[in-house]
Coordinates of C-alpha atoms in Angstrom, one line a residue:
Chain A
X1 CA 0.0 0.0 0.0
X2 CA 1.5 3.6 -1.3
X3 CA 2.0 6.7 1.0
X4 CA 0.3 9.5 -0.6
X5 CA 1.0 13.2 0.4
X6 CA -1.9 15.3 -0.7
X7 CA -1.3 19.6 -1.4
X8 CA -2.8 21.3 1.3
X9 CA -4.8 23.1 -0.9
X10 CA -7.5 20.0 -1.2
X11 CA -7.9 19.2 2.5
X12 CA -10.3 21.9 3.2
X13 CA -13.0 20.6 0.4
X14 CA -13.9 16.9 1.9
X15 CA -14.9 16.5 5.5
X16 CA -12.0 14.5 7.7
X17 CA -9.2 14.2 4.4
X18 CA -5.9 13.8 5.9
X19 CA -2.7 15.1 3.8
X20 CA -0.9 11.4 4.3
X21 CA -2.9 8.6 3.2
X22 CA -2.6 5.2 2.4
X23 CA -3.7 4.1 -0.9
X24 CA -3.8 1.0 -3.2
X25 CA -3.1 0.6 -6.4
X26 CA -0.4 -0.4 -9.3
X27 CA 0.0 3.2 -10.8
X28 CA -0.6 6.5 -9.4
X29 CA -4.0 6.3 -11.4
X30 CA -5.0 3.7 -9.5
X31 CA -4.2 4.9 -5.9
X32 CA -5.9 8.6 -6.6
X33 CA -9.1 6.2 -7.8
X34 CA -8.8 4.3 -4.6
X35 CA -8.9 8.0 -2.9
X36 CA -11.7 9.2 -4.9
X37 CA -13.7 6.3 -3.2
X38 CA -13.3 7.0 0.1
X39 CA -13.6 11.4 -0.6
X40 CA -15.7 11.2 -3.1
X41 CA -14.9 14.0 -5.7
X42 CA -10.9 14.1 -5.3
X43 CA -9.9 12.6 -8.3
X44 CA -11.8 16.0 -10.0
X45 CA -9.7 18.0 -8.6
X46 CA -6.8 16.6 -9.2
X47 CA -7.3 15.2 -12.8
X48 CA -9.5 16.7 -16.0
X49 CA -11.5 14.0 -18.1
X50 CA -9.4 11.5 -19.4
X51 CA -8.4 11.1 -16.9
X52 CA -5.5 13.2 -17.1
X53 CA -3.3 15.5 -14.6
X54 CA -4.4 18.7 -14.2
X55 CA -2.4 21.4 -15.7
X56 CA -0.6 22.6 -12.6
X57 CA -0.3 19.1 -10.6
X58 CA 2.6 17.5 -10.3
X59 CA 3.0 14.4 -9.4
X60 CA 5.9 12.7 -7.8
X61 CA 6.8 9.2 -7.3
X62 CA 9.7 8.2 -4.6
X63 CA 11.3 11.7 -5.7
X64 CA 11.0 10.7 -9.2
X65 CA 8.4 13.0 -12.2
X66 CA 5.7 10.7 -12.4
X67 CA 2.4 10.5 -14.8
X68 CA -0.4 9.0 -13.6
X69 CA 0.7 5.7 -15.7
X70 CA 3.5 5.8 -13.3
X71 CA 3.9 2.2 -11.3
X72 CA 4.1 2.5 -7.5
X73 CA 5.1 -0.2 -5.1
X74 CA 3.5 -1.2 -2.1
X75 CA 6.1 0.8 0.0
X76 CA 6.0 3.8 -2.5
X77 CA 5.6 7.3 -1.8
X78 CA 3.6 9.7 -4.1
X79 CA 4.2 13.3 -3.3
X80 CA 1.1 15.3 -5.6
X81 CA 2.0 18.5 -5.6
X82 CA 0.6 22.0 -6.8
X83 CA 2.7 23.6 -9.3
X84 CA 4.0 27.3 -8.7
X85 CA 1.5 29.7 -9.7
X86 CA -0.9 32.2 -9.5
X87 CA -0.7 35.6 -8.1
Chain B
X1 CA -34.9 41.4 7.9
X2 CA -31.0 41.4 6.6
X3 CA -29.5 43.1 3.9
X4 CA -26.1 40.9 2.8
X5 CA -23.9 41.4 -0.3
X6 CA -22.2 39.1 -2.2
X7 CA -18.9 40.4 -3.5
X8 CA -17.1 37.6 -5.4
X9 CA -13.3 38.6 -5.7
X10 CA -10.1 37.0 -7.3
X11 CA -9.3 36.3 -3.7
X12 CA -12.3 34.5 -2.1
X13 CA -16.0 35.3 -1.6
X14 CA -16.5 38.2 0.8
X15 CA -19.7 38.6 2.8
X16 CA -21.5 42.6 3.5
X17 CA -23.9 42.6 6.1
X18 CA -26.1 45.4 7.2
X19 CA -29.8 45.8 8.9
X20 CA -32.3 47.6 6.3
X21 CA -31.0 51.4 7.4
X22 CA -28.0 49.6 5.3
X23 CA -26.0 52.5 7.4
X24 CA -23.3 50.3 8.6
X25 CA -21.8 47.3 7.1
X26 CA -19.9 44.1 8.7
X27 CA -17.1 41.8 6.2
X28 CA -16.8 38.0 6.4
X29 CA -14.1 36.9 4.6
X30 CA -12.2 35.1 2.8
X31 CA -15.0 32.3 2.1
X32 CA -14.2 29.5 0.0
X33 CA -10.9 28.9 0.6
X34 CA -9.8 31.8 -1.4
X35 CA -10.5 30.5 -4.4
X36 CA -10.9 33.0 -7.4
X37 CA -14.9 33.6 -7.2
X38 CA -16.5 34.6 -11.0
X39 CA -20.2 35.1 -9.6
X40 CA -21.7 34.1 -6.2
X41 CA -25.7 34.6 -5.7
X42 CA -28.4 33.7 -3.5
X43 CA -31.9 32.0 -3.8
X44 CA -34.2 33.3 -0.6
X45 CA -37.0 30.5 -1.3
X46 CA -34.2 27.8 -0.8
X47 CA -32.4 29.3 2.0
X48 CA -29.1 29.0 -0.3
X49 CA -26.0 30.8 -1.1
X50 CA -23.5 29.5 -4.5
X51 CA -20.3 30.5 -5.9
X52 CA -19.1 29.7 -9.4
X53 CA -15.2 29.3 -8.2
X54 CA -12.6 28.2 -10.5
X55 CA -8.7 27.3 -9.2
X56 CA -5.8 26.7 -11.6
X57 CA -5.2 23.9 -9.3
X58 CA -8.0 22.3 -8.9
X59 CA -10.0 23.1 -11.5
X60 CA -14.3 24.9 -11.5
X61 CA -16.5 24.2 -8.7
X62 CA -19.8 25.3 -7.1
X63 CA -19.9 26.3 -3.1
X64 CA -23.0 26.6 -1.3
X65 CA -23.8 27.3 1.8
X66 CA -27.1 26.8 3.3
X67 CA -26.8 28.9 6.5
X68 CA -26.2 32.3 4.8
X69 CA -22.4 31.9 4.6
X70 CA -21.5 30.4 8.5
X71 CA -20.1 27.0 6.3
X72 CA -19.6 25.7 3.1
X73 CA -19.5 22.9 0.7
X74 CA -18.5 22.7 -2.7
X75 CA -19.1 20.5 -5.4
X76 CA -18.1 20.1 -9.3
X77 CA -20.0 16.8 -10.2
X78 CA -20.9 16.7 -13.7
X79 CA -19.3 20.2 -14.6
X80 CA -17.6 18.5 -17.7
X81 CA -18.0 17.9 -21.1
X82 CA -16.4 14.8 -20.5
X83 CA -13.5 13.1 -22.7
X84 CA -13.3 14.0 -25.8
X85 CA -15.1 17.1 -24.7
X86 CA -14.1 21.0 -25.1
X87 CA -12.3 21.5 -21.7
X88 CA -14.4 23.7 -19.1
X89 CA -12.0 26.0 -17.9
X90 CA -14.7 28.2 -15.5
X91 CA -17.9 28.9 -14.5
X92 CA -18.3 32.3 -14.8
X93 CA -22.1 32.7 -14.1
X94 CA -25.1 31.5 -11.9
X95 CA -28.4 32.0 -12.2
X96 CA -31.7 30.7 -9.5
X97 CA -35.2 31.1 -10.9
X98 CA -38.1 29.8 -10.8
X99 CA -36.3 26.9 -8.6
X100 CA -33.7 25.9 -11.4
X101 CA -30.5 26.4 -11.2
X102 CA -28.2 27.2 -13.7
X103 CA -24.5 27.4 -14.6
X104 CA -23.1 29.1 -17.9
X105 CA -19.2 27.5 -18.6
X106 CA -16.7 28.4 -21.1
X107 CA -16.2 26.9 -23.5
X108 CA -19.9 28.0 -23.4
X109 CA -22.0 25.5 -22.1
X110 CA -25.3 25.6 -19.7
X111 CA -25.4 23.5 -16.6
X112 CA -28.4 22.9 -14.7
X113 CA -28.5 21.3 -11.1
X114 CA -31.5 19.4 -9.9
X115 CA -30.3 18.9 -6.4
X116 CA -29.4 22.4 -5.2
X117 CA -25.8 22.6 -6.3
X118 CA -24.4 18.8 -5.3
X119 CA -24.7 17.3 -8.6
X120 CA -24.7 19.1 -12.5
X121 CA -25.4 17.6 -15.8
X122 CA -25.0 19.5 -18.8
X123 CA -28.1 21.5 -20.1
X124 CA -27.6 22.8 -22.9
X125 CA -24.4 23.6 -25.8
X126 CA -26.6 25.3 -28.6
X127 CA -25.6 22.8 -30.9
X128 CA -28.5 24.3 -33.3
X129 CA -26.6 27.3 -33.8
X130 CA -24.3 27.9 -37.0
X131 CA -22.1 30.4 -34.2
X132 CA -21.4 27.6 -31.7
X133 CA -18.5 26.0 -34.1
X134 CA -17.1 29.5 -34.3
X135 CA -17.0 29.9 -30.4
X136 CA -15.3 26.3 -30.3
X137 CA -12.4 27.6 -32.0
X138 CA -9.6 28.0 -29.2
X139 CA -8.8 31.7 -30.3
X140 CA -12.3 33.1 -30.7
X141 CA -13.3 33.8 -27.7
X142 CA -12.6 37.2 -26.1
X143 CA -9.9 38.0 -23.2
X144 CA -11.2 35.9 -20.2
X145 CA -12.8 32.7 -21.7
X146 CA -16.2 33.2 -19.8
X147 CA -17.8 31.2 -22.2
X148 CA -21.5 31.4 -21.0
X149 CA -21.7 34.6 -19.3
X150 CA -25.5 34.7 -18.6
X151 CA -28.9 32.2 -18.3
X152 CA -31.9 34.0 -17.9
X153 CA -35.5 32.4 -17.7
X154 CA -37.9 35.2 -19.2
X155 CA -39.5 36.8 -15.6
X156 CA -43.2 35.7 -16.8
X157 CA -42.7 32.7 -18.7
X158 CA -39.7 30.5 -17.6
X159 CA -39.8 27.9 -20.3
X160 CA -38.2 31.0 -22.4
X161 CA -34.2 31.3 -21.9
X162 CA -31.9 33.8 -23.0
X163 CA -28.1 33.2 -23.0
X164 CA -25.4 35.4 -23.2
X165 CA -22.0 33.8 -25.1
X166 CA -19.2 36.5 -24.5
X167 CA -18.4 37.5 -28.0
X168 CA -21.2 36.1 -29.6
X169 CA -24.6 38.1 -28.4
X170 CA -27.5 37.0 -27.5
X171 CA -29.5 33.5 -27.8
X172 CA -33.2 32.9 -27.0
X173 CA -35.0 29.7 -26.7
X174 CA -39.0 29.4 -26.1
X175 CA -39.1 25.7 -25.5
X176 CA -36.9 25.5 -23.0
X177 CA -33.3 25.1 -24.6
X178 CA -34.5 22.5 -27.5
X179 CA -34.1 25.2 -29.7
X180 CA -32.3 28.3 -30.0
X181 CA -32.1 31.7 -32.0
X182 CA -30.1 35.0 -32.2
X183 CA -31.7 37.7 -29.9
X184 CA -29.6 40.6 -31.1
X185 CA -31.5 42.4 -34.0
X186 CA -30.6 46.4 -33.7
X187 CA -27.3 45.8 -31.8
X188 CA -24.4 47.4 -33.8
X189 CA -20.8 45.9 -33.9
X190 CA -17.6 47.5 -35.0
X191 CA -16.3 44.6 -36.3
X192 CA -16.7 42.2 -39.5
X193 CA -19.7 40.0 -38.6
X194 CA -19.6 36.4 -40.3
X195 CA -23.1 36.3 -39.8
X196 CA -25.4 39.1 -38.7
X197 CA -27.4 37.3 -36.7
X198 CA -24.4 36.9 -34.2
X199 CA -21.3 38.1 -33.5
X200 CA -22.5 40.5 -30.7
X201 CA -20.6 41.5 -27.7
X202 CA -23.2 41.7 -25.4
X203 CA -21.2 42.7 -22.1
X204 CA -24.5 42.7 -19.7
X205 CA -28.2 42.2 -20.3
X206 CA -30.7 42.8 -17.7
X207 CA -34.6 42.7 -17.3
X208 CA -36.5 45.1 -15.5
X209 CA -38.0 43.5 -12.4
X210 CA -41.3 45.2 -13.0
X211 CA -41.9 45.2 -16.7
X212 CA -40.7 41.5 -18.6
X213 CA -40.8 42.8 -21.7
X214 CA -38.3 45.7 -20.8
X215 CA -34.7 44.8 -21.3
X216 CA -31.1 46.7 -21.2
X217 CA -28.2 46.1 -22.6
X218 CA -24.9 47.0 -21.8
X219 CA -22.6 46.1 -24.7
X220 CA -18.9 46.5 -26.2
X221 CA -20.1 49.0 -29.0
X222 CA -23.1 50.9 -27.1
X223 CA -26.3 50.5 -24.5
X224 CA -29.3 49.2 -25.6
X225 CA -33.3 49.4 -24.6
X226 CA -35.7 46.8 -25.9
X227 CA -39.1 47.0 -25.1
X228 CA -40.4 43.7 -26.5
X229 CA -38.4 41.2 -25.1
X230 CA -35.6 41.4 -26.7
X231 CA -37.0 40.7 -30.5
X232 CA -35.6 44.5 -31.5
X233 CA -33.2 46.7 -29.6
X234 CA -32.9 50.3 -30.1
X235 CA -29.6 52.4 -28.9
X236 CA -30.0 54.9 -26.2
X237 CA -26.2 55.7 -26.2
X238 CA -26.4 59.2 -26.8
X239 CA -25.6 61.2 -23.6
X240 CA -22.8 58.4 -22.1
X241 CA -19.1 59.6 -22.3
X242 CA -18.5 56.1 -24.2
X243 CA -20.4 53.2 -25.5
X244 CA -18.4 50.5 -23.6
X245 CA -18.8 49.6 -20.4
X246 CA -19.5 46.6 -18.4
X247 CA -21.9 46.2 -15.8
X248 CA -25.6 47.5 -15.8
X249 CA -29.0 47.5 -13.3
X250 CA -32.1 48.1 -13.5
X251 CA -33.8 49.9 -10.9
X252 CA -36.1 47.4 -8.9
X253 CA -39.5 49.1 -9.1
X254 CA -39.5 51.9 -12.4
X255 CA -38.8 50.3 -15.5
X256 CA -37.3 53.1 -17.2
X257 CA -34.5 53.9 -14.4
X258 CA -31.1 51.9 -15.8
X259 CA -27.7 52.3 -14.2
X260 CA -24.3 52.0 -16.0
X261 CA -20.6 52.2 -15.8
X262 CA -19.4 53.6 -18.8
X263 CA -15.0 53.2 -19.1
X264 CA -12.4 54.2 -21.4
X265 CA -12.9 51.2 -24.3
X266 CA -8.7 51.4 -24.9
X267 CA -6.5 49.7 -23.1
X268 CA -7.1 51.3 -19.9
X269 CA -11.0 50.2 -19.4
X270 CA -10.8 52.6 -16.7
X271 CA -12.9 56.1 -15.0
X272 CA -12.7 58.5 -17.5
X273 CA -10.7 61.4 -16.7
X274 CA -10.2 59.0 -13.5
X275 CA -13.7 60.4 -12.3
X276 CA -15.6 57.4 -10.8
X277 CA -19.3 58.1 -12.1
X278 CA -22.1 55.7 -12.7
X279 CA -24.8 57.2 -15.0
X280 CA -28.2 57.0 -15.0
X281 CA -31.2 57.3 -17.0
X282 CA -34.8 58.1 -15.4
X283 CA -36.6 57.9 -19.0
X284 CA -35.4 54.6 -20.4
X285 CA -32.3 55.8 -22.0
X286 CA -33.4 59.1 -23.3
X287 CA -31.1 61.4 -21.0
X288 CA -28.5 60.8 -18.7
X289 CA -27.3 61.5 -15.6
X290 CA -23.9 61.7 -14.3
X291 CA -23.5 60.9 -10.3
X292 CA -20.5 61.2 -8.8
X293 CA -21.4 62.7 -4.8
X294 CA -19.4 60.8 -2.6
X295 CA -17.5 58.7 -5.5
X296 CA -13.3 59.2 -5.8
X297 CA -11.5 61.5 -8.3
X298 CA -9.7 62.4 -10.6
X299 CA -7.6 59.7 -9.9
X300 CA -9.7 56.8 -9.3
X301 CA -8.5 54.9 -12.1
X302 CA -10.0 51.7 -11.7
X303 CA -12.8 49.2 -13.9
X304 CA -15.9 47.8 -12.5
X305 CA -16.8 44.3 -14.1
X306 CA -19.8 42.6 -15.7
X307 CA -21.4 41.1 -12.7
X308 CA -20.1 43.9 -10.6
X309 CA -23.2 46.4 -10.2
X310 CA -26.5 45.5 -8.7
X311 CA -29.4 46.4 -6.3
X312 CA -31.7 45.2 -3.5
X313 CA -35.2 45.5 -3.7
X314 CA -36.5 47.5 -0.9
X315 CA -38.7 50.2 -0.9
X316 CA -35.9 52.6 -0.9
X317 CA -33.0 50.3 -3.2
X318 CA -30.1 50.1 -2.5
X319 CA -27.5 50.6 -5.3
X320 CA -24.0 48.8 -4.9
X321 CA -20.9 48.6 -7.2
X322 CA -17.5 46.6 -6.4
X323 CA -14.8 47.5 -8.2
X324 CA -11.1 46.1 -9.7
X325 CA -9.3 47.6 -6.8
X326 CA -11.7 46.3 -4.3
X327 CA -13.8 48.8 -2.7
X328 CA -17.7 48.6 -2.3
X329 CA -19.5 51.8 -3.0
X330 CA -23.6 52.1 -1.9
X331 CA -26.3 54.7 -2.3
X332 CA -29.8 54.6 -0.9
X333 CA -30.7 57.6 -2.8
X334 CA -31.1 56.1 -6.5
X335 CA -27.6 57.0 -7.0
X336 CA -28.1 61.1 -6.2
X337 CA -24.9 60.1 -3.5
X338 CA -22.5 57.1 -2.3
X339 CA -21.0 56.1 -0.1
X340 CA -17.7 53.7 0.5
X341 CA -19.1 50.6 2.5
X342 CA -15.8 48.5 1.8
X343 CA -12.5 49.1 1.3
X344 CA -8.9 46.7 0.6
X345 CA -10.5 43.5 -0.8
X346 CA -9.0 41.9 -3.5
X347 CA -10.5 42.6 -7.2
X348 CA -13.8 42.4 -7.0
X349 CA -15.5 40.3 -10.2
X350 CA -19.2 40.1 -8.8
X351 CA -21.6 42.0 -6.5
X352 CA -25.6 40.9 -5.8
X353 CA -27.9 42.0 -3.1
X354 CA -29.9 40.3 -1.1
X355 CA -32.6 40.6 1.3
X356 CA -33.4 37.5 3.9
X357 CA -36.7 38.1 5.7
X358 CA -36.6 38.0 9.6

């Protein structure tokens, strides 16, 4: 089961969402899905139709650039992060 | 009884809250996390506030609150066109009538919600119309990509909608969006038109709240009166400093009293000569007035947006403008003075009034 850090900017919009979690899945895809069921909604903001990474998400797997095609282990760590922006 | 405003800001929704003297005003805020609020409104019958919100983050979502701002929840469900789809990079305007609810998207797109705000499915694209595969094309819409900028029921017979497509004018449908035709005959544009049907940059439309036939239009290339719906629109520029402007309102209980916000239409979109002044007309467009008691200059050199001028509808309305350097401005005089209610919040993209009973 993955370690996933969340941005700090999603906690606020679903009751009782943690910024580590514990997630399972073979590729990033698959652990944000298995997030999405238990916060229903998460996987919007995170990803457009597709599904595909939002523009200004990055995601990050043991330290590495990752897409959400990206394999994960069961002791992995995805860091998703919000890209520098805004004003 | 409780006056509130709803000033929607690149920075957060912002909450105004006054007693009906509307003397002295109290700020909540930032709401909604801060996210970038396009339009925030308020239905009294269902108790609700919403915010059309959309983050470079984390993409376009709806709040709500249901206890007149205290908390909030949020929800983009079925704002998509799905894969395949033209991305939906904003809501940018929200309408409650007649207990529907609507959402206009860019790339334009109608949203309705049966549930209040938790869930949306997609209402209408106005596939019937020969403009929609011009507004598809990436570069064709104006600065902003608002898309949808306005859905508005008819006042006296809901099944007929108008909507607004920045850059494209006017659409109206009487069977309740099967169907859809241009609504812009008499609107002039300074521009080649493809079509001229459409093509219309139709900044702000309003109805009168006390004659449904009686519209005004605030557009890119002049201000506009109809007195039949919309079917034919006659200018009533003459008198303004400048046709363009952005926001407009019409007074709450005389149908020939119309506010505007007329700007420089260069660059700047700005006061001119930095004089803050809203005009208005007390015959339907015939003269003008210029007010400026109580309003900055000559250096006020600031915009006011679309969605950013509106009133309440008591028996003495209150007028309210927020502007792109965030102050609040009020008059309970039909505009003969204002006064600052708000000052330091971030630019300000919406204002609406509303009055809660009790």
């Amino acid at each position: 089961m993955a370690a996933v850090r969340l941005p700090k900017t999603v906690l606020p919009l679903f009751d009782g969402l943690a910024p580590l979690q514990q997630a399972d899945g073979a590729t990033v895809a698959e652990a944000l899905v298995a997030l999405d069921a238990r916060h229903a909604g998460l996987l919007d903001r995170l990803c457009e139709p597709g599904p595909r990474l939002r523009r200004h998400i990055r995601v990050f797997v043991d330290q590495t650039p990752a897409e959400l095609a990206t394999p994960v282990g069961s002791d992995s760590r995805i860091d998703v992060i919000t890209a520098i922006t805004g004003g | 009884m409780r006056v509130m405003l709803l000033v929607g800001t690149r920075k957060g929704l912002f909450i105004l809250d006054s007693d009906p003297d509307r003397e002295r005003w109290s700020i909540r805020g930032p709401l909604c996390e801060s996210w970038p609020i396009y339009h925030a409104i308020a239905d009294v019958e269902a108790g609700t506030i919403w915010a059309a919100a959309s983050s470079e983050w984390h993409g376009t979502v709806v709040w709500r609150s249901a206890d007149l701002g205290e908390t909030w929840e949020q929800s983009g469900e079925g704002l998509t066109y799905g894969e395949g789809g033209p991305p939906l990079t904003k809501v940018s305007s929200l309408t409650s009538a007649g207990g529907r609810l609507f959402a206009g998207a860019d790339f334009p797109g109608v949203f309705e919600s049966a549930d209040g705000g938790r869930t949306w499915s997609l209402f209408s694209t106005l596939d019937d119309q020969a403009a929609r595969e011009k507004w598809l094309e990436p570069d064709a819409s104006p600065p902003g990509r608002l898309g949808v900028i306005a859905t508005m029921p008819h006042p006296a017979a809901p099944e007929h909608l108008y909507v607004n497509v920045q850059g494209f004018g006017l659409f109206h449908s009487t069977d309740d969006g099967a169907s859809w035709a241009p609504r812009n005959d008499g609107m002039r544009a300074d521009w080649p038109l493809e079509d001229p049907a459409w093509g219309y940059c139709v900044h702000k439309v309003v109805f009168s709240p006390v004659d449904a036939e009686r519209m005004y239009t605030q557009t890119h290339v002049g201000v506009y009166r109809s007195r039949d719906a919309g079917a034919t629109w006659t200018e009533i520029t003459e008198g303004l400093p400048s046709d363009f402007g952005f926001p407009a309102v019409a007074h709450p209980h005389d149908r020939d009293t119309f506010y505007v916000l007329p700007v420089d239409p260069g660059h700047g979109r700005t006061m001119h000569d930095g004089q803050l002044a809203v005009w208005r007309t007390r015959d339907a467009g015939e003269h003008w007035q210029r007010l400026t008691d109580g309003l900055p200059g000559p250096h006020a050199h600031l915009g006011v947006l679309r969605e950013g001028l509106a009133a309440d509808a008591l028996d003495a309305p209150g007028i309210y403008f927020g502007t792109s350097t965030g102050q609040v401005f009020g008059s309970t005089d039909d505009g003969a003075s204002w006064r600052q209610i708000a000052d330091y919040l971030p630019g300000i993209a919406s204002v609406e009034a509303v009055v809660w009973p009790g």
